[in-house]
């Protein structure tokens, strides 16, 4: 029984899985924020282009 408890205490595979999960979540968050900012920048640029085409200004 004590051998089983000692093995359980030394087992770090669960901690490693949690660390990998946190890293994956942070990467996903960074991608979402970056994609959102890129989308906003593109939207603004396309609105400027549409306005320029509508008014005929270069």
Short mmCIF file of C-alpha atoms in Angstrom, two decimals:
data_model
loop_
_atom_site.label_atom_id
_atom_site.label_comp_id
_atom_site.label_asym_id
_atom_site.label_seq_id
_atom_site.Cartn_x
_atom_site.Cartn_y
_atom_site.Cartn_z
CA UNK A 1 0.00 0.00 0.00
CA UNK A 2 2.78 2.47 0.86
CA UNK A 3 4.46 1.59 -2.44
CA UNK A 4 1.29 2.59 -4.30
CA UNK A 5 1.08 5.90 -2.44
CA UNK A 6 4.76 6.62 -3.09
CA UNK A 7 4.29 5.99 -6.81
CA UNK A 8 1.23 8.25 -6.84
CA UNK A 9 3.13 11.10 -5.16
CA UNK A 10 6.06 10.80 -7.58
CA UNK A 11 3.86 10.68 -10.69
CA UNK A 12 4.08 14.02 -12.51
CA UNK A 13 2.29 13.14 -15.74
CA UNK A 14 -0.88 14.91 -14.65
CA UNK A 15 1.03 18.11 -13.92
CA UNK A 16 2.70 17.91 -17.31
CA UNK A 17 -0.66 17.50 -19.04
CA UNK A 18 -2.02 20.53 -17.20
CA UNK A 19 1.03 22.59 -18.21
CA UNK A 20 0.59 21.62 -21.85
CA UNK A 21 -3.09 22.49 -21.62
CA UNK A 22 -2.29 25.92 -20.22
CA UNK A 23 0.28 26.55 -22.94
CA UNK A 24 -2.22 25.54 -25.62
CA UNK A 25 -4.86 27.82 -24.10
CA UNK A 26 -2.47 30.78 -24.05
CA UNK A 27 -1.47 30.18 -27.66
CA UNK A 28 -5.13 29.96 -28.68
CA UNK A 29 -5.87 33.20 -26.82
CA UNK A 30 -2.96 34.96 -28.54
CA UNK A 31 -4.19 33.77 -31.94
CA UNK A 32 -7.74 34.98 -31.23
CA UNK A 33 -6.56 38.41 -30.08
CA UNK A 34 -4.21 38.76 -33.04
CA UNK A 35 -6.87 37.69 -35.52
CA UNK A 36 -9.34 40.13 -33.97
CA UNK A 37 -6.93 43.03 -34.26
CA UNK A 38 -6.06 42.08 -37.82
CA UNK A 39 -9.75 41.89 -38.69
CA UNK A 40 -10.39 45.33 -37.23
CA UNK A 41 -7.44 46.81 -39.13
CA UNK A 42 -8.61 45.24 -42.40
CA UNK A 43 -12.16 46.45 -41.81
CA UNK A 44 -10.95 50.00 -41.28
CA UNK A 45 -8.77 49.87 -44.40
CA UNK A 46 -11.60 48.50 -46.56
CA UNK A 47 -13.94 51.23 -45.28
CA UNK A 48 -11.35 53.85 -46.26
CA UNK A 49 -11.03 52.31 -49.72
CA UNK A 50 -14.83 52.13 -50.15
CA UNK A 51 -15.16 55.75 -49.10
CA UNK A 52 -12.45 56.82 -51.53
CA UNK A 53 -14.08 54.90 -54.37
CA UNK A 54 -17.51 56.34 -53.53
CA UNK A 55 -16.27 59.97 -53.45
CA UNK A 56 -13.82 59.52 -56.33
CA UNK A 57 -10.79 60.81 -54.41
CA UNK A 58 -7.42 59.12 -54.91
#
